[in-house]
Coordinates of C-alpha atoms in Angstrom, one line a residue:
M187 CA -7.4 15.5 20.1
P188 CA -9.2 17.4 17.4
P189 CA -10.2 15.4 14.3
R190 CA -8.8 18.0 11.9
D191 CA -6.3 20.8 12.4
L192 CA -3.5 22.7 10.7
Q193 CA 0.1 22.8 12.1
P194 CA 2.4 25.4 10.6
Y195 CA 6.1 25.1 11.1
P196 CA 9.2 26.7 9.5
I197 CA 11.5 24.1 8.0
A198 CA 14.0 26.2 5.9
P199 CA 14.7 29.8 5.0
D200 CA 11.5 31.4 3.7
T201 CA 9.8 28.0 3.8
T202 CA 6.9 26.7 6.0
V203 CA 5.2 23.4 6.1
L204 CA 1.4 23.4 6.7
R205 CA 0.5 20.0 8.2
S206 CA -3.2 19.2 7.8
R207 CA -3.7 16.5 10.5
T208 CA -6.2 13.9 11.4
W209 CA -5.9 11.2 14.0
D210 CA -8.7 9.3 12.4
R211 CA -8.2 6.9 9.5
L212 CA -8.8 9.3 6.6
K213 CA -10.4 6.9 4.1
F214 CA -10.8 3.3 3.1
E215 CA -7.7 2.8 0.9
I216 CA -5.2 0.1 1.5
E217 CA -2.3 2.3 2.3
Y218 CA -4.2 3.7 5.4
G219 CA -4.5 0.1 6.7
L220 CA -2.5 0.7 9.9
A221 CA -5.1 3.3 11.0
R222 CA -2.7 5.7 12.6
G223 CA -4.1 8.8 11.2
T224 CA -2.2 10.9 8.7
T225 CA -0.9 14.4 7.8
A226 CA -1.4 16.0 4.4
N227 CA 1.7 18.2 4.1
S228 CA 1.6 21.4 2.1
F229 CA 4.4 24.0 1.8
I230 CA 4.7 27.7 1.1
I231 CA 7.8 29.4 -0.1
T232 CA 7.9 33.2 0.4
G233 CA 10.6 34.4 -2.0
D234 CA 9.9 37.7 -3.8
T235 CA 7.1 35.6 -5.3
K236 CA 5.1 33.2 -3.2
A237 CA 4.5 29.6 -4.2
L238 CA 2.2 27.1 -2.5
I239 CA 3.0 23.4 -3.0
D240 CA 0.5 20.6 -2.8
P241 CA -2.6 22.0 -1.1
P242 CA -4.6 19.1 0.6
G243 CA -7.7 17.3 -0.4
S244 CA -11.3 18.0 0.6
S245 CA -11.1 16.4 4.0
F246 CA -9.0 19.3 5.1
T247 CA -10.2 22.2 2.9
D248 CA -11.9 24.4 5.6
A249 CA -9.1 24.0 8.2
F250 CA -6.4 24.5 5.6
I251 CA -7.9 27.6 4.0
T252 CA -8.6 29.3 7.4
G253 CA -5.1 28.5 8.7
L254 CA -3.4 29.6 5.5
N255 CA -5.3 32.9 5.4
N256 CA -4.5 33.6 9.0
R257 CA -0.8 33.2 8.5
F258 CA -0.2 34.4 4.9
D259 CA -2.0 36.7 2.5
V260 CA -3.5 34.2 0.1
K261 CA -4.1 37.0 -2.5
L262 CA -0.3 37.3 -2.8
I263 CA 0.3 33.7 -3.8
E264 CA 1.3 33.5 -7.4
Y265 CA 2.0 29.8 -8.0
V266 CA 0.3 26.7 -6.8
I267 CA 2.5 23.7 -7.6
L268 CA 0.8 20.3 -7.8
G269 CA 2.8 17.1 -7.3
H270 CA -0.3 15.2 -8.6
I271 CA -4.0 16.0 -9.2
N272 CA -7.1 14.1 -8.4
P273 CA -10.8 15.0 -7.9
N274 CA -10.3 15.0 -4.1
R275 CA -8.2 18.2 -4.4
G276 CA -10.7 20.0 -6.5
E277 CA -12.7 21.6 -3.6
T278 CA -9.5 23.1 -2.0
L279 CA -8.3 24.4 -5.4
K280 CA -11.7 26.0 -6.1
K281 CA -11.6 27.9 -2.8
L282 CA -8.1 29.0 -3.4
L283 CA -9.2 30.4 -6.8
E284 CA -12.1 32.3 -5.2
L285 CA -9.6 34.1 -2.9
A286 CA -6.8 34.4 -5.4
P287 CA -8.0 34.3 -9.0
Q288 CA -4.5 35.4 -10.2
I289 CA -3.0 32.0 -9.3
T290 CA -1.0 30.2 -11.9
F291 CA -0.9 26.4 -11.6
V292 CA 2.3 24.5 -12.2
C293 CA 2.0 20.8 -12.9
S294 CA 2.8 18.1 -15.4
N295 CA 1.1 17.9 -18.7
P296 CA -1.2 15.0 -17.8
A297 CA -2.1 16.9 -14.6
A298 CA -2.9 20.0 -16.6
I299 CA -5.4 18.1 -18.7
A300 CA -7.1 16.6 -15.7
L301 CA -7.1 19.9 -13.9
L302 CA -9.3 21.6 -16.5
T303 CA -11.9 18.8 -16.1
I304 CA -11.8 18.6 -12.3
L305 CA -12.3 22.4 -12.0
G306 CA -14.7 22.6 -14.9
R307 CA -12.9 25.7 -16.4
D308 CA -10.9 26.3 -19.5
D309 CA -9.6 29.8 -18.5
L310 CA -7.0 28.6 -16.0
D311 CA -3.5 29.9 -16.0
I312 CA -1.4 26.7 -16.2
I313 CA 2.3 26.1 -16.7
A314 CA 2.5 22.5 -18.0
I315 CA 5.9 21.0 -17.2
K316 CA 7.3 18.7 -19.8
G317 CA 10.8 18.3 -18.3
G318 CA 13.8 20.6 -17.6
E319 CA 11.8 23.8 -16.7
S320 CA 12.4 25.9 -13.7
I321 CA 10.9 28.9 -11.9
D322 CA 12.8 31.7 -10.1
L323 CA 10.9 32.9 -7.0
G324 CA 13.6 35.3 -6.0
K325 CA 15.8 35.4 -2.9
G326 CA 17.7 32.5 -4.4
H327 CA 14.8 30.1 -4.6
V328 CA 15.0 28.6 -8.1
L329 CA 12.6 25.7 -8.3
R330 CA 13.5 22.8 -10.6
F331 CA 11.0 20.2 -11.7
I332 CA 11.4 16.4 -12.0
L333 CA 8.9 14.3 -13.9
A334 CA 8.3 11.1 -11.9
P335 CA 5.3 9.3 -13.3
T336 CA 4.0 5.9 -12.1
P337 CA 0.9 3.9 -13.3
R338 CA -1.1 5.1 -10.3
W339 CA 0.1 8.7 -10.6
P340 CA 1.1 9.3 -14.3
D341 CA 1.1 13.0 -13.6
R342 CA 3.5 13.0 -10.7
L343 CA 5.9 15.9 -10.4
L344 CA 8.7 16.5 -7.9
T345 CA 10.0 20.0 -7.0
Y346 CA 13.5 20.8 -5.9
D347 CA 14.5 24.2 -4.4
S348 CA 18.2 24.8 -5.2
K349 CA 18.6 27.3 -2.3
T350 CA 17.4 25.1 0.5
Q351 CA 18.1 21.8 -1.2
V352 CA 14.7 20.6 -0.2
L353 CA 13.0 18.0 -2.4
Y354 CA 9.2 18.2 -2.4
S355 CA 8.7 14.5 -3.0
D356 CA 4.9 14.3 -3.2
K357 CA 3.9 10.6 -2.5
L358 CA 7.5 9.4 -2.4
F359 CA 9.2 8.6 1.0
G360 CA 6.0 9.3 3.0
C361 CA 4.0 7.3 5.6
H362 CA 0.6 7.6 7.2
V363 CA 1.1 8.5 10.9
C364 CA -0.1 11.6 12.8
G365 CA 1.5 13.4 15.7
D366 CA 3.2 16.7 16.7
Q367 CA 6.6 15.6 15.4
V368 CA 7.5 17.5 12.2
F369 CA 10.8 15.9 11.4
D370 CA 11.8 12.3 11.7
E371 CA 13.9 12.4 14.8
G372 CA 14.2 8.8 16.0
W373 CA 13.6 7.8 12.4
E374 CA 13.9 4.1 13.1
S375 CA 10.6 4.2 15.0
Y376 CA 8.9 4.8 11.6
S377 CA 10.5 1.9 9.9
E378 CA 7.4 -0.3 9.9
D379 CA 5.1 2.5 8.7
R380 CA 7.4 3.4 5.9
R381 CA 7.8 -0.2 4.8
Y382 CA 4.1 -0.7 4.8
Y383 CA 3.6 2.4 2.8
F384 CA 6.2 1.3 0.3
D385 CA 4.6 -2.1 -0.1
C386 CA 1.2 -0.7 -0.6
L387 CA 2.0 2.2 -3.0
M388 CA 5.5 1.9 -4.4
A389 CA 6.2 -1.8 -4.9
P390 CA 3.8 -2.2 -7.9
A391 CA 5.7 0.6 -9.6
A392 CA 9.2 -0.6 -8.6
K393 CA 10.6 0.0 -12.1
Q394 CA 9.5 3.6 -12.1
I395 CA 10.6 4.2 -8.5
G396 CA 14.1 3.0 -9.5
S397 CA 14.2 5.5 -12.3
T398 CA 13.0 8.3 -10.1
L399 CA 15.7 7.5 -7.5
D400 CA 18.3 7.7 -10.3
K401 CA 17.0 11.1 -11.3
I402 CA 17.1 12.6 -7.8
A403 CA 20.6 11.2 -7.1
E404 CA 21.9 14.1 -9.3
Y405 CA 20.7 16.7 -6.7
P406 CA 22.3 17.5 -3.3
I407 CA 19.3 17.0 -0.9
S408 CA 19.0 18.1 2.7
L409 CA 15.4 17.2 3.3
Y410 CA 12.6 15.1 1.8
A411 CA 9.5 17.3 2.1
T412 CA 7.0 14.4 1.9
G413 CA 3.3 14.6 1.1
H414 CA 2.4 12.5 4.2
G415 CA 3.9 12.0 7.6
P416 CA 7.1 13.4 9.2
L417 CA 9.6 15.1 6.9
V418 CA 12.7 13.1 6.2
K419 CA 15.8 14.7 7.5
Y420 CA 17.7 12.5 10.0
G421 CA 17.0 9.2 8.2
L422 CA 17.3 10.5 4.7
M423 CA 20.3 8.4 3.5
E424 CA 19.0 5.3 5.2
L425 CA 15.5 5.6 3.7
T426 CA 16.9 6.3 0.3
N427 CA 19.1 3.2 0.5
L428 CA 16.0 1.2 1.7
Y429 CA 13.9 2.4 -1.3
Q430 CA 16.7 1.3 -3.6
Q431 CA 16.9 -2.1 -1.9
W432 CA 13.2 -2.7 -1.9
S433 CA 12.7 -1.5 -5.5
K434 CA 15.6 -3.8 -6.6
T435 CA 14.2 -6.8 -4.8
Q436 CA 10.7 -6.2 -6.2
S437 CA 12.0 -5.7 -9.8
S438 CA 14.2 -8.8 -9.7
Q439 CA 11.4 -11.3 -8.8
S440 CA 11.6 -14.3 -11.1
L441 CA 7.8 -14.4 -11.6
S442 CA 5.7 -11.4 -12.4
V443 CA 2.1 -10.4 -13.1
A444 CA 1.1 -7.7 -15.6
L445 CA -1.6 -5.6 -14.0
I446 CA -3.3 -3.6 -16.8
Y447 CA -6.0 -1.1 -16.1
A448 CA -7.6 2.3 -16.7
S449 CA -9.4 4.4 -14.1
A450 CA -11.9 7.1 -14.7
Y451 CA -12.5 8.4 -11.1
G452 CA -9.8 6.6 -9.2
N453 CA -11.9 3.7 -7.9
T454 CA -10.5 1.2 -10.4
A455 CA -6.9 2.3 -9.6
T456 CA -7.6 1.8 -5.9
V457 CA -8.8 -1.7 -6.5
A458 CA -5.7 -2.3 -8.7
Q459 CA -3.5 -1.1 -5.8
A460 CA -5.1 -3.6 -3.4
I461 CA -4.7 -6.5 -5.8
A462 CA -1.1 -5.5 -6.4
S463 CA -0.4 -5.4 -2.7
G464 CA -1.6 -9.0 -2.3
I465 CA 0.5 -10.2 -5.3
T466 CA 3.7 -8.7 -3.9
K467 CA 3.0 -10.2 -0.5
A468 CA 3.3 -13.6 -2.0
G469 CA 6.7 -12.9 -3.5
V470 CA 5.6 -12.3 -7.1
G471 CA 6.5 -9.1 -8.9
V472 CA 3.9 -6.8 -10.3
E473 CA 4.2 -4.7 -13.4
S474 CA 1.5 -2.1 -13.2
I475 CA 0.4 -0.6 -16.5
N476 CA -2.0 2.3 -16.8
C477 CA -3.0 1.8 -20.4
E478 CA -4.2 5.4 -20.8
F479 CA -0.6 6.5 -20.8
V480 CA 1.4 3.7 -22.6
E481 CA 1.7 2.5 -26.2
P482 CA 0.4 -0.9 -27.2
A483 CA 4.0 -2.1 -27.8
E484 CA 4.7 -1.6 -24.1
I485 CA 1.7 -3.6 -23.1
K486 CA 2.8 -6.4 -25.5
A487 CA 6.3 -6.4 -24.0
A488 CA 4.9 -6.7 -20.5
L489 CA 2.7 -9.6 -21.5
E490 CA 5.7 -11.4 -23.0
R491 CA 7.6 -11.0 -19.7
C492 CA 4.8 -11.9 -17.3
T493 CA 3.7 -15.2 -15.9
G494 CA 0.1 -14.1 -15.6
F495 CA -2.0 -11.0 -16.3
I496 CA -5.0 -9.2 -14.8
I497 CA -7.0 -6.5 -16.6
G498 CA -9.3 -4.0 -15.0
S499 CA -11.7 -1.4 -16.3
P500 CA -14.3 1.2 -15.3
T501 CA -17.6 1.2 -17.2
L502 CA -18.3 4.5 -19.0
G503 CA -21.7 4.8 -20.8
G504 CA -22.1 1.1 -20.8
H505 CA -18.7 0.4 -22.4
A506 CA -15.1 -0.1 -21.6
P507 CA -13.0 3.0 -22.4
T508 CA -11.0 3.0 -25.6
P509 CA -7.6 2.4 -23.9
I510 CA -8.9 -0.8 -22.3
Q511 CA -10.4 -2.0 -25.6
T512 CA -7.0 -1.5 -27.2
A513 CA -5.2 -3.3 -24.4
L514 CA -7.7 -6.2 -24.7
G515 CA -6.9 -6.4 -28.4
V516 CA -3.2 -6.7 -27.6
I517 CA -3.9 -9.4 -25.1
L518 CA -6.0 -11.5 -27.4
S519 CA -3.4 -11.2 -30.2
S520 CA -0.2 -11.8 -28.3
A521 CA -0.6 -13.3 -24.8
Q522 CA -0.1 -17.0 -24.6
K523 CA -3.2 -19.0 -23.7
T524 CA -1.3 -20.8 -21.0
K525 CA -1.0 -17.7 -18.9
L526 CA -3.4 -17.3 -16.0
A527 CA -5.7 -14.3 -16.3
G528 CA -7.9 -12.2 -14.1
V529 CA -10.6 -9.5 -14.5
F530 CA -11.8 -6.7 -12.3
G531 CA -13.5 -3.3 -12.5
S532 CA -15.6 -0.7 -10.9
F533 CA -18.8 0.9 -12.0
G534 CA -21.6 3.2 -11.1
W535 CA -24.8 1.5 -12.4
S536 CA -24.1 -1.5 -14.7
G537 CA -20.6 -2.9 -15.2
E538 CA -20.7 -4.0 -18.8
A539 CA -17.0 -3.5 -19.2
I540 CA -16.3 -6.3 -16.7
D541 CA -18.6 -8.6 -18.6
L542 CA -16.9 -7.8 -21.9
L543 CA -13.5 -8.6 -20.5
E544 CA -14.6 -11.8 -18.9
T545 CA -16.4 -13.0 -22.0
K546 CA -13.6 -12.2 -24.5
L547 CA -10.9 -13.8 -22.4
K548 CA -13.0 -17.0 -21.8
D549 CA -14.0 -17.3 -25.4
A550 CA -10.3 -17.0 -26.4
G551 CA -9.4 -19.9 -24.1
Y552 CA -7.8 -18.2 -21.2
K553 CA -8.3 -19.6 -17.7
L554 CA -9.3 -17.1 -15.0
G555 CA -7.6 -17.4 -11.7
F556 CA -10.5 -15.9 -9.8
E557 CA -14.1 -14.8 -10.3
P558 CA -14.2 -11.3 -11.8
I559 CA -14.1 -8.6 -9.1
R560 CA -17.0 -6.2 -9.4
V561 CA -16.9 -3.1 -7.3
K562 CA -19.9 -0.7 -7.3
F563 CA -19.0 2.9 -6.6
K564 CA -16.2 3.4 -4.1
P565 CA -14.6 0.3 -2.6
T566 CA -15.1 -0.3 1.1
E567 CA -12.4 -1.5 3.6
M568 CA -13.9 -5.0 3.3
T569 CA -13.7 -4.9 -0.4
L570 CA -10.1 -3.9 -0.5
K571 CA -9.2 -6.6 2.0
E572 CA -10.9 -9.2 -0.3
C573 CA -9.0 -7.7 -3.3
E574 CA -5.7 -8.0 -1.5
E575 CA -6.5 -11.7 -0.6
T576 CA -7.5 -12.3 -4.3
G577 CA -4.1 -10.9 -5.4
T578 CA -2.3 -13.3 -3.0
D579 CA -4.3 -16.3 -4.2
F580 CA -3.6 -15.3 -7.8
A581 CA 0.1 -15.1 -7.1
Q582 CA 0.1 -18.5 -5.4
A583 CA -1.7 -20.0 -8.4
V584 CA 0.9 -18.4 -10.7
K585 CA 3.7 -19.9 -8.7
K586 CA 2.0 -23.3 -8.6
A587 CA 1.4 -23.3 -12.4
K588 CA 5.0 -22.3 -13.0
K589 CA 6.3 -25.0 -10.7
A590 CA 4.2 -27.7 -12.4
S591 CA 5.7 -26.8 -15.8
I592 CA 9.2 -27.5 -14.6
P593 CA 10.3 -31.1 -14.6
K594 CA 11.2 -32.4 -11.1
A595 CA 14.9 -32.7 -10.6
K596 CA 16.4 -35.7 -9.0
I597 CA 17.7 -35.2 -5.5
G598 CA 21.4 -35.2 -5.8
D599 CA 22.6 -33.2 -2.8
A600 CA 22.5 -35.7 0.1
T601 CA 23.7 -33.1 2.6
T602 CA 20.8 -30.7 1.7
D603 CA 18.4 -33.6 2.0
R604 CA 19.7 -34.5 5.5
V605 CA 19.5 -30.8 6.6
E606 CA 15.9 -30.6 5.5
Q607 CA 15.0 -33.7 7.5
A608 CA 16.9 -32.4 10.5
V609 CA 15.1 -29.0 10.5
G610 CA 11.8 -30.8 10.2
R611 CA 12.4 -32.4 13.6
I612 CA 11.9 -29.0 15.3
V613 CA 8.5 -29.3 16.8
G614 CA 6.0 -26.6 17.8
S615 CA 2.7 -26.3 19.7
M616 CA -0.4 -26.5 17.5
T617 CA -2.2 -23.1 17.9
I618 CA -4.7 -20.9 16.0
V619 CA -4.1 -17.2 15.8
T620 CA -7.3 -15.1 15.7
T621 CA -7.7 -11.4 15.3
Q622 CA -10.4 -8.8 14.8
Q623 CA -10.0 -5.2 13.7
G624 CA -13.3 -3.4 13.1
D625 CA -15.2 -5.3 10.4
L626 CA -12.0 -7.3 9.4
S627 CA -11.2 -10.6 11.0
G628 CA -8.6 -13.2 10.4
A629 CA -7.4 -16.6 11.6
M630 CA -4.5 -19.0 10.8
L631 CA -3.2 -22.3 12.0
A632 CA 0.3 -21.8 13.5
S633 CA 3.0 -24.1 14.9
W634 CA 6.0 -21.7 14.7
V635 CA 5.3 -20.2 18.1
S636 CA 7.6 -19.8 21.1
Q637 CA 7.8 -18.0 24.4
A638 CA 10.3 -15.2 24.0
T639 CA 10.4 -13.2 27.3
F640 CA 9.6 -13.7 31.0
N641 CA 9.2 -10.0 32.0
P642 CA 7.0 -8.9 30.4
P643 CA 5.6 -12.2 29.4
G644 CA 5.9 -12.4 25.6
L645 CA 6.0 -14.7 22.7
T646 CA 7.0 -14.8 19.0
V647 CA 4.9 -16.2 16.1
A648 CA 6.2 -16.6 12.5
V649 CA 3.7 -15.5 9.9
A650 CA 4.3 -16.2 6.2
K651 CA 4.2 -13.0 4.1
E652 CA 1.4 -14.3 1.9
R653 CA -1.0 -15.1 4.8
A654 CA -4.1 -13.0 4.8
I655 CA -3.8 -12.4 8.5
E656 CA -0.4 -10.8 8.1
S657 CA -1.8 -7.3 7.4
L658 CA -3.7 -7.4 10.7
M659 CA -0.6 -8.1 12.8
H660 CA 1.3 -4.9 12.8
K661 CA 2.6 -2.9 15.8
D662 CA -0.2 -2.3 18.4
G663 CA -2.3 -4.9 16.7
K664 CA -4.3 -7.3 19.0
F665 CA -4.7 -11.1 18.6
V666 CA -5.5 -14.2 20.6
L667 CA -3.3 -17.3 20.5
N668 CA -5.6 -20.3 20.9
I669 CA -3.6 -23.4 22.1
L670 CA -5.1 -26.7 20.9
E671 CA -5.5 -29.8 23.0
Q672 CA -4.1 -33.1 22.0
G673 CA -6.9 -35.5 21.1
K674 CA -9.4 -32.7 20.5
H675 CA -7.5 -30.6 18.0
I676 CA -8.5 -32.3 14.7
P677 CA -11.9 -30.5 14.1
L678 CA -10.3 -27.1 14.6
M679 CA -7.3 -28.0 12.5
K680 CA -9.6 -29.1 9.6
Q681 CA -11.6 -25.9 9.9
F682 CA -8.6 -23.6 9.6
L683 CA -6.5 -25.7 7.2
K684 CA -9.1 -25.7 4.5
P685 CA -8.8 -23.0 1.8
F686 CA -10.9 -19.9 2.2
A687 CA -12.2 -17.7 -0.6
P688 CA -11.2 -14.0 -0.3
G689 CA -13.4 -12.3 2.3
E690 CA -14.9 -15.6 3.4
D691 CA -15.8 -15.9 7.1
R692 CA -13.3 -18.2 8.8
F693 CA -15.4 -18.8 11.9
V694 CA -18.6 -20.3 10.6
G695 CA -19.7 -23.1 12.9
V696 CA -16.9 -22.5 15.4
N697 CA -17.6 -22.2 19.1
M698 CA -16.2 -18.9 20.2
E699 CA -16.5 -15.8 22.4
A700 CA -15.0 -12.4 22.4
A701 CA -11.8 -11.7 24.3
T702 CA -11.3 -8.4 26.2
N703 CA -9.2 -7.2 23.3
G704 CA -12.1 -7.9 20.9
C705 CA -10.5 -10.9 19.1
P706 CA -12.2 -14.3 19.0
I707 CA -11.5 -17.0 21.6
L708 CA -12.0 -20.5 20.4
T709 CA -13.7 -22.1 23.4
D710 CA -12.9 -25.7 22.2
S711 CA -9.2 -25.0 22.6
L712 CA -7.0 -26.0 25.6
A713 CA -6.0 -22.5 26.6
Y714 CA -5.8 -19.0 25.2
L715 CA -3.5 -15.9 25.5
E716 CA -4.5 -12.3 24.6
C717 CA -1.6 -10.6 22.9
N718 CA -0.5 -7.2 21.9
V719 CA 2.0 -6.8 19.0
Q720 CA 5.1 -4.9 20.0
S721 CA 7.4 -5.3 17.0
R722 CA 8.0 -7.2 13.7
M723 CA 11.2 -8.4 12.1
E724 CA 11.4 -9.5 8.4
C725 CA 12.9 -13.0 8.2
G726 CA 13.1 -14.2 4.6
D727 CA 9.7 -15.4 3.5
H728 CA 8.1 -14.8 7.0
W729 CA 7.5 -12.0 9.4
L730 CA 8.5 -12.7 13.0
I731 CA 5.9 -11.1 15.3
Y732 CA 6.9 -10.3 18.9
A733 CA 3.9 -9.7 21.2
T734 CA 3.4 -9.3 24.9
I735 CA 0.7 -11.3 26.7
D736 CA -2.0 -9.3 28.5
T737 CA -4.0 -12.1 30.0
G738 CA -4.9 -15.8 29.4
K739 CA -6.7 -18.8 30.7
V740 CA -6.5 -22.6 30.7
F741 CA -9.9 -24.3 29.9
N742 CA -8.7 -27.8 30.8
S743 CA -5.9 -28.1 33.4
S744 CA -5.4 -31.8 32.8
G745 CA -5.2 -31.4 29.0
V746 CA -2.0 -31.8 27.0
T747 CA -0.9 -29.4 24.2
A748 CA -1.1 -30.8 20.7
V749 CA 2.3 -30.8 19.0
H750 CA 3.1 -30.6 15.2
H751 CA 5.7 -33.1 13.9
R752 CA 7.1 -32.7 10.4
K753 CA 9.3 -34.9 8.2
S754 CA 10.9 -32.0 6.3
G755 CA 12.0 -28.5 7.0
T756 CA 10.8 -27.2 3.6
H757 CA 7.1 -26.9 4.4
Y758 CA 4.7 -26.9 7.4

């Protein structure tokens, strides 16, 4: 398959989607973690006046411009509507302007300001949408605009065509998969991808997502024309309901972390997104705050609500930008010293802003939940994985601190106590799950494992949501189940029971070899099974992973499987 191409397809009267496609993983950002390729969807409406919606980023510029020009006369495009703007789109927009200098850009007011900087021009024709405006393209296509800002995309703008009832939803309702399918026939097959996408990008902005869902509920909608992945037609109602459910669940968490940041070139925002993903995995809410676009009073209110806070900054000219300095002042004057804190940032050459934040918070008496995260230039895949694990560790520390502050209640429910003891009598084999995906590896001690099928041979393993390995065990993922031997299991148990720092190598000093699926085999185990993930089911605070077994081997035919006995069903 070609690494890049453009797939045009009519989706409504006078309306065509232009799907820029890649089967490769486009870039190292956490939302691309499933590595199933992606589509960057653009749209053109040919009323009496032509409008182009959401041209793609630089990865697709050449293929997009060539394909667009072959199918439509670019010189006749009057409007280019931008759901959001970032430097990555700059190259495509510059080429469009070379071919069609008459273009008028339509975007939100924050996007208009950024657009002038990204394109390096002050002579652009821009309609800055502030709310309630519309544009009539003729032939009944009246476009209405909906402001839908989030901390990550404070400039986000949705577009609604009143004739076709199509909502051009930008990042909302998307997912990162690539294929020939334009619409979401068999929409349930995309459930895991859409949930992963939501957890990575939308969960930290659950409050804003809820507000956006309320806004679009006022419109009759036949299709979500998403920025990525298949367009949502057949599962529209179900996906909308799921977004409402997921947003409500995230917003109602009893504990929350205020994630305060600014981002000059997008790198700090990417790091913030990875940290937020790790926090939400652990069942703690995140209130993301882009301090470039909020008043100090909003930061203060978030600090009063939160159980802990993390602040991140780029370094510009050796300093933290003014919005970060303002936010720091709010923290120092209003945040309780008992709240756990964290610091992160990205930089090009020095990183003084990170040092400033760390020093000021420590001098003020705040305890840091992790060593400050320092990212030089663009974060790598490994860096983002470490940031996610750091977020999970921080969330667990927040929960532990909160639990310690609550007086222990006396056990008064004898029935509940008996049930917990009875559940604890369910025993399981002692195993270690190991996996390897590219440069990323993972391992965990597991006793909640059971054979699930005879034909094909398959098993289930329960993985707690906050486990670092969880993000490596999605559909089509590979892993090895290493079954431990009674009497020889203690050294391996100790190795994988100890706490690991984010990004730390779990396999130092362990005897192992590579399986045919590329994952580590622990050669001191009793037996191993090479497994292929087929599906996942969300079960409370765990994911239940079903995998088929490709091959396996017993190292010691006379050995006996180590078994885990528990006294209570409330913990491992």
